[in-house]
Amino acid sequence: MRIIGGDLRGKMILPPNGYKARPTTDFAKEGLFNTLINEFDFEELEVLDLFSGTGSISYEFASRGVQKVISVEMNPFHCNFIKRCVSDFKLKNMQVVHHNVFDFLEICKVKFDIIFADPPYDIDGLENIPTKVFNKELVKEGGYLILEHPDTYSFTEDPRFVKEKKYGNVHFSYFRADVFAQKNIKK
């Protein structure tokens, strides 16, 4: 696994043996960031990465020069690995938080331009993540919640759903709060 873009392009991410996270594939990351680079000025972004796993998505954002990325991971082994990578890569714009994501969403008071969530595919409550994020009003106007999920889930009926992108077995569903408001105004 490697960082595919930005200042750290080509740097390897080498989790130790026994690491149980399922990282987003390089192919899917490339598709994700090709989409986002056309929609956002990265230097202006504040990003929240939920269920960070290896930290791969956080490193991609940090490498591309976002203002701030907060990486939330509950597993202490994974969290320590991410912290080591932040130190090794000298990422001043990245903060790692060791916390349960669902509890973190309850106490978070900051809004983000992009919230990326890559929960374990078998986690209880995966289908409720968009509602939890938007009920707490954590996405800035014009920003996205991007949820990585398996093909067994479809979010097309969610009123905040914008689009879905598929890269092999990886599915990204994009949500925006302002889409929900526009749909309600039209009724």
PDB file of C-alpha atoms in Angstrom:
ATOM      1  CA  MET A   1       0.000   0.000   0.000  1.00  0.00           C
ATOM      2  CA  ARG A   2       1.301   3.451  -0.874  1.00  0.00           C
ATOM      3  CA  ILE A   3       0.398   7.121  -0.879  1.00  0.00           C
ATOM      4  CA  ILE A   4      -0.690   7.863  -4.453  1.00  0.00           C
ATOM      5  CA  GLY A   5      -0.613  11.668  -4.615  1.00  0.00           C
ATOM      6  CA  GLY A   6       0.668  14.938  -3.215  1.00  0.00           C
ATOM      7  CA  ASP A   7       3.971  15.690  -1.500  1.00  0.00           C
ATOM      8  CA  LEU A   8       4.276  12.141  -0.116  1.00  0.00           C
ATOM      9  CA  ARG A   9       3.442  10.391  -3.381  1.00  0.00           C
ATOM     10  CA  GLY A  10       5.092   6.972  -3.536  1.00  0.00           C
ATOM     11  CA  LYS A  11       5.702   6.631   0.224  1.00  0.00           C
ATOM     12  CA  MET A  12       4.890   3.123   1.390  1.00  0.00           C
ATOM     13  CA  ILE A  13       2.440   2.388   4.207  1.00  0.00           C
ATOM     14  CA  LEU A  14       3.539  -0.879   5.785  1.00  0.00           C
ATOM     15  CA  PRO A  15       1.310  -2.043   8.646  1.00  0.00           C
ATOM     16  CA  PRO A  16       2.929  -4.659  10.910  1.00  0.00           C
ATOM     17  CA  ASN A  17       1.956  -8.335  10.876  1.00  0.00           C
ATOM     18  CA  GLY A  18      -1.384  -9.000  12.527  1.00  0.00           C
ATOM     19  CA  TYR A  19      -2.963  -5.756  11.333  1.00  0.00           C
ATOM     20  CA  LYS A  20      -6.674  -6.414  10.865  1.00  0.00           C
ATOM     21  CA  ALA A  21      -7.854  -3.292   8.988  1.00  0.00           C
ATOM     22  CA  ARG A  22      -9.170  -3.547   5.417  1.00  0.00           C
ATOM     23  CA  PRO A  23      -7.519  -0.636   3.593  1.00  0.00           C
ATOM     24  CA  THR A  24      -9.128   1.108   0.634  1.00  0.00           C
ATOM     25  CA  THR A  25      -7.455  -0.177  -2.532  1.00  0.00           C
ATOM     26  CA  ASP A  26      -5.037   2.091  -4.404  1.00  0.00           C
ATOM     27  CA  PHE A  27      -7.339   1.829  -7.446  1.00  0.00           C
ATOM     28  CA  ALA A  28     -10.337   3.062  -5.420  1.00  0.00           C
ATOM     29  CA  LYS A  29      -8.275   5.817  -3.734  1.00  0.00           C
ATOM     30  CA  GLU A  30      -7.142   7.084  -7.113  1.00  0.00           C
ATOM     31  CA  GLY A  31     -10.741   7.247  -8.342  1.00  0.00           C
ATOM     32  CA  LEU A  32     -11.895   8.962  -5.155  1.00  0.00           C
ATOM     33  CA  PHE A  33      -9.207  11.647  -5.264  1.00  0.00           C
ATOM     34  CA  ASN A  34      -9.607  12.216  -9.017  1.00  0.00           C
ATOM     35  CA  THR A  35     -13.253  13.033  -8.303  1.00  0.00           C
ATOM     36  CA  LEU A  36     -12.504  15.305  -5.339  1.00  0.00           C
ATOM     37  CA  ILE A  37      -9.627  17.207  -6.951  1.00  0.00           C
ATOM     38  CA  ASN A  38     -12.066  18.486  -9.577  1.00  0.00           C
ATOM     39  CA  GLU A  39     -14.531  19.750  -6.965  1.00  0.00           C
ATOM     40  CA  PHE A  40     -12.410  21.219  -4.156  1.00  0.00           C
ATOM     41  CA  ASP A  41      -9.410  23.436  -3.494  1.00  0.00           C
ATOM     42  CA  PHE A  42      -7.571  21.071  -1.148  1.00  0.00           C
ATOM     43  CA  GLU A  43      -5.622  23.817   0.654  1.00  0.00           C
ATOM     44  CA  GLU A  44      -8.948  25.109   2.011  1.00  0.00           C
ATOM     45  CA  LEU A  45     -10.292  21.787   3.292  1.00  0.00           C
ATOM     46  CA  GLU A  46     -10.852  20.470   6.793  1.00  0.00           C
ATOM     47  CA  VAL A  47     -11.370  16.709   6.725  1.00  0.00           C
ATOM     48  CA  LEU A  48     -12.600  14.083   9.186  1.00  0.00           C
ATOM     49  CA  ASP A  49     -11.615  10.457   8.531  1.00  0.00           C
ATOM     50  CA  LEU A  50     -13.784   8.009  10.493  1.00  0.00           C
ATOM     51  CA  PHE A  51     -12.783   4.358  11.051  1.00  0.00           C
ATOM     52  CA  SER A  52      -9.279   5.254   9.850  1.00  0.00           C
ATOM     53  CA  GLY A  53      -7.843   1.733   9.913  1.00  0.00           C
ATOM     54  CA  THR A  54      -4.366   2.166   8.416  1.00  0.00           C
ATOM     55  CA  GLY A  55      -4.773   5.939   8.039  1.00  0.00           C
ATOM     56  CA  SER A  56      -4.390   5.592   4.281  1.00  0.00           C
ATOM     57  CA  ILE A  57      -7.151   8.066   3.366  1.00  0.00           C
ATOM     58  CA  SER A  58      -5.954  10.577   5.978  1.00  0.00           C
ATOM     59  CA  TYR A  59      -2.401  10.449   4.589  1.00  0.00           C
ATOM     60  CA  GLU A  60      -3.741  11.090   1.087  1.00  0.00           C
ATOM     61  CA  PHE A  61      -5.573  14.214   2.235  1.00  0.00           C
ATOM     62  CA  ALA A  62      -2.618  15.407   4.332  1.00  0.00           C
ATOM     63  CA  SER A  63      -0.180  14.759   1.476  1.00  0.00           C
ATOM     64  CA  ARG A  64      -2.314  16.954  -0.771  1.00  0.00           C
ATOM     65  CA  GLY A  65      -2.050  19.887   1.636  1.00  0.00           C
ATOM     66  CA  VAL A  66      -5.445  20.118   3.324  1.00  0.00           C
ATOM     67  CA  GLN A  67      -5.628  22.573   6.230  1.00  0.00           C
ATOM     68  CA  LYS A  68      -6.489  19.873   8.738  1.00  0.00           C
ATOM     69  CA  VAL A  69      -7.371  16.197   8.821  1.00  0.00           C
ATOM     70  CA  ILE A  70      -8.587  14.437  11.950  1.00  0.00           C
ATOM     71  CA  SER A  71      -8.246  10.675  11.874  1.00  0.00           C
ATOM     72  CA  VAL A  72     -10.501   8.741  14.286  1.00  0.00           C
ATOM     73  CA  GLU A  73      -9.684   5.117  15.081  1.00  0.00           C
ATOM     74  CA  MET A  74     -10.878   2.973  17.987  1.00  0.00           C
ATOM     75  CA  ASN A  75      -8.392   0.078  17.826  1.00  0.00           C
ATOM     76  CA  PRO A  76      -5.365   1.078  19.964  1.00  0.00           C
ATOM     77  CA  PHE A  77      -2.936  -0.989  17.831  1.00  0.00           C
ATOM     78  CA  HIS A  78      -4.157   0.737  14.665  1.00  0.00           C
ATOM     79  CA  CYS A  79      -4.232   4.149  16.323  1.00  0.00           C
ATOM     80  CA  ASN A  80      -0.609   3.822  17.443  1.00  0.00           C
ATOM     81  CA  PHE A  81       0.433   2.768  13.934  1.00  0.00           C
ATOM     82  CA  ILE A  82      -1.275   5.845  12.448  1.00  0.00           C
ATOM     83  CA  LYS A  83       0.431   8.086  15.020  1.00  0.00           C
ATOM     84  CA  ARG A  84       3.824   6.574  14.100  1.00  0.00           C
ATOM     85  CA  CYS A  85       3.158   7.238  10.409  1.00  0.00           C
ATOM     86  CA  VAL A  86       2.135  10.839  11.138  1.00  0.00           C
ATOM     87  CA  SER A  87       5.444  11.291  12.952  1.00  0.00           C
ATOM     88  CA  ASP A  88       7.504   9.470  10.288  1.00  0.00           C
ATOM     89  CA  PHE A  89       5.863  11.444   7.457  1.00  0.00           C
ATOM     90  CA  LYS A  90       6.147  14.705   9.489  1.00  0.00           C
ATOM     91  CA  LEU A  91       2.470  15.556   8.929  1.00  0.00           C
ATOM     92  CA  LYS A  92       1.757  18.802  10.784  1.00  0.00           C
ATOM     93  CA  ASN A  93      -1.797  19.029   9.401  1.00  0.00           C
ATOM     94  CA  MET A  94      -2.979  15.656  10.755  1.00  0.00           C
ATOM     95  CA  GLN A  95      -4.325  14.777  14.196  1.00  0.00           C
ATOM     96  CA  VAL A  96      -5.079  11.237  15.371  1.00  0.00           C
ATOM     97  CA  VAL A  97      -7.903  10.611  17.848  1.00  0.00           C
ATOM     98  CA  HIS A  98      -8.241   7.288  19.675  1.00  0.00           C
ATOM     99  CA  HIS A  99     -12.008   7.023  20.102  1.00  0.00           C
ATOM    100  CA  ASN A 100     -15.093   5.012  19.235  1.00  0.00           C
ATOM    101  CA  VAL A 101     -16.478   6.704  16.105  1.00  0.00           C
ATOM    102  CA  PHE A 102     -20.117   6.646  17.221  1.00  0.00           C
ATOM    103  CA  ASP A 103     -19.207   8.205  20.575  1.00  0.00           C
ATOM    104  CA  PHE A 104     -16.945  10.740  18.840  1.00  0.00           C
ATOM    105  CA  LEU A 105     -19.843  11.838  16.591  1.00  0.00           C
ATOM    106  CA  GLU A 106     -21.906  12.568  19.703  1.00  0.00           C
ATOM    107  CA  ILE A 107     -19.311  14.939  21.198  1.00  0.00           C
ATOM    108  CA  CYS A 108     -17.853  16.509  18.041  1.00  0.00           C
ATOM    109  CA  LYS A 109     -18.677  20.222  17.685  1.00  0.00           C
ATOM    110  CA  VAL A 110     -16.572  21.014  14.596  1.00  0.00           C
ATOM    111  CA  LYS A 111     -17.862  21.086  11.014  1.00  0.00           C
ATOM    112  CA  PHE A 112     -15.873  19.623   8.133  1.00  0.00           C
ATOM    113  CA  ASP A 113     -15.739  20.086   4.387  1.00  0.00           C
ATOM    114  CA  ILE A 114     -15.344  16.355   3.846  1.00  0.00           C
ATOM    115  CA  ILE A 115     -16.125  13.503   6.186  1.00  0.00           C
ATOM    116  CA  PHE A 116     -14.885  10.149   4.938  1.00  0.00           C
ATOM    117  CA  ALA A 117     -16.149   6.999   6.666  1.00  0.00           C
ATOM    118  CA  ASP A 118     -14.825   3.519   5.940  1.00  0.00           C
ATOM    119  CA  PRO A 119     -16.405   1.335   8.622  1.00  0.00           C
ATOM    120  CA  PRO A 120     -15.842  -2.407   8.855  1.00  0.00           C
ATOM    121  CA  TYR A 121     -18.286  -3.837   6.331  1.00  0.00           C
ATOM    122  CA  ASP A 122     -19.881  -6.070   8.983  1.00  0.00           C
ATOM    123  CA  ILE A 123     -20.332  -3.338  11.620  1.00  0.00           C
ATOM    124  CA  ASP A 124     -23.760  -2.976  13.228  1.00  0.00           C
ATOM    125  CA  GLY A 125     -25.326   0.325  12.213  1.00  0.00           C
ATOM    126  CA  LEU A 126     -23.425   0.984   8.966  1.00  0.00           C
ATOM    127  CA  GLU A 127     -26.694   2.009   7.312  1.00  0.00           C
ATOM    128  CA  ASN A 128     -27.257   4.668  10.008  1.00  0.00           C
ATOM    129  CA  ILE A 129     -23.946   6.505   9.586  1.00  0.00           C
ATOM    130  CA  PRO A 130     -25.308   9.193   7.204  1.00  0.00           C
ATOM    131  CA  THR A 131     -28.164  10.005   9.581  1.00  0.00           C
ATOM    132  CA  LYS A 132     -25.836  10.175  12.599  1.00  0.00           C
ATOM    133  CA  VAL A 133     -23.437  12.538  10.795  1.00  0.00           C
ATOM    134  CA  PHE A 134     -26.130  14.828   9.416  1.00  0.00           C
ATOM    135  CA  ASN A 135     -28.176  14.907  12.622  1.00  0.00           C
ATOM    136  CA  LYS A 136     -25.097  16.396  14.313  1.00  0.00           C
ATOM    137  CA  GLU A 137     -24.700  18.918  11.429  1.00  0.00           C
ATOM    138  CA  LEU A 138     -21.009  18.089  11.007  1.00  0.00           C
ATOM    139  CA  VAL A 139     -20.760  18.686   7.236  1.00  0.00           C
ATOM    140  CA  LYS A 140     -20.221  22.266   6.064  1.00  0.00           C
ATOM    141  CA  GLU A 141     -22.474  23.642   3.349  1.00  0.00           C
ATOM    142  CA  GLY A 142     -21.250  22.360  -0.005  1.00  0.00           C
ATOM    143  CA  GLY A 143     -19.279  19.583   1.682  1.00  0.00           C
ATOM    144  CA  TYR A 144     -19.593  15.815   1.461  1.00  0.00           C
ATOM    145  CA  LEU A 145     -19.992  12.802   3.635  1.00  0.00           C
ATOM    146  CA  ILE A 146     -18.390   9.969   1.654  1.00  0.00           C
ATOM    147  CA  LEU A 147     -19.227   6.484   2.903  1.00  0.00           C
ATOM    148  CA  GLU A 148     -17.294   3.437   1.712  1.00  0.00           C
ATOM    149  CA  HIS A 149     -19.450   0.316   1.767  1.00  0.00           C
ATOM    150  CA  PRO A 150     -19.978  -3.080   0.143  1.00  0.00           C
ATOM    151  CA  ASP A 151     -22.481  -3.643  -2.670  1.00  0.00           C
ATOM    152  CA  THR A 152     -24.971  -5.134  -0.192  1.00  0.00           C
ATOM    153  CA  TYR A 153     -25.932  -1.550   0.761  1.00  0.00           C
ATOM    154  CA  SER A 154     -27.686   1.041  -1.364  1.00  0.00           C
ATOM    155  CA  PHE A 155     -28.181   4.608  -0.222  1.00  0.00           C
ATOM    156  CA  THR A 156     -29.938   5.971  -3.314  1.00  0.00           C
ATOM    157  CA  GLU A 157     -33.168   6.535  -1.349  1.00  0.00           C
ATOM    158  CA  ASP A 158     -31.447   8.677   1.307  1.00  0.00           C
ATOM    159  CA  PRO A 159     -32.615  12.289   0.799  1.00  0.00           C
ATOM    160  CA  ARG A 160     -29.021  13.553   1.074  1.00  0.00           C
ATOM    161  CA  PHE A 161     -27.635  11.048  -1.463  1.00  0.00           C
ATOM    162  CA  VAL A 162     -25.822  12.655  -4.417  1.00  0.00           C
ATOM    163  CA  LYS A 163     -24.018   9.871  -6.268  1.00  0.00           C
ATOM    164  CA  GLU A 164     -22.314   6.519  -5.974  1.00  0.00           C
ATOM    165  CA  LYS A 165     -18.942   5.652  -7.493  1.00  0.00           C
ATOM    166  CA  LYS A 166     -17.788   2.044  -7.857  1.00  0.00           C
ATOM    167  CA  TYR A 167     -14.195   0.874  -8.148  1.00  0.00           C
ATOM    168  CA  GLY A 168     -14.100  -2.909  -8.291  1.00  0.00           C
ATOM    169  CA  ASN A 169     -15.714  -4.134  -5.058  1.00  0.00           C
ATOM    170  CA  VAL A 170     -15.398  -0.712  -3.401  1.00  0.00           C
ATOM    171  CA  HIS A 171     -18.467   1.549  -3.369  1.00  0.00           C
ATOM    172  CA  PHE A 172     -18.391   5.209  -2.343  1.00  0.00           C
ATOM    173  CA  SER A 173     -21.724   6.898  -1.649  1.00  0.00           C
ATOM    174  CA  TYR A 174     -21.634  10.709  -1.532  1.00  0.00           C
ATOM    175  CA  PHE A 175     -24.071  12.728   0.578  1.00  0.00           C
ATOM    176  CA  ARG A 176     -24.662  16.487   0.994  1.00  0.00           C
ATOM    177  CA  ALA A 177     -26.843  18.317   3.485  1.00  0.00           C
ATOM    178  CA  ASP A 178     -27.728  21.054   0.987  1.00  0.00           C
ATOM    179  CA  VAL A 179     -29.166  18.435  -1.400  1.00  0.00           C
ATOM    180  CA  PHE A 180     -31.599  17.429   1.355  1.00  0.00           C
ATOM    181  CA  ALA A 181     -32.613  21.095   1.835  1.00  0.00           C
ATOM    182  CA  GLN A 182     -33.107  21.606  -1.918  1.00  0.00           C
ATOM    183  CA  LYS A 183     -35.258  18.470  -2.188  1.00  0.00           C
ATOM    184  CA  ASN A 184     -37.468  19.714   0.683  1.00  0.00           C
ATOM    185  CA  ILE A 185     -37.840  23.182  -0.846  1.00  0.00           C
ATOM    186  CA  LYS A 186     -39.069  21.680  -4.129  1.00  0.00           C
ATOM    187  CA  LYS A 187     -41.884  19.760  -2.383  1.00  0.00           C
TER     188      LYS A 187
END
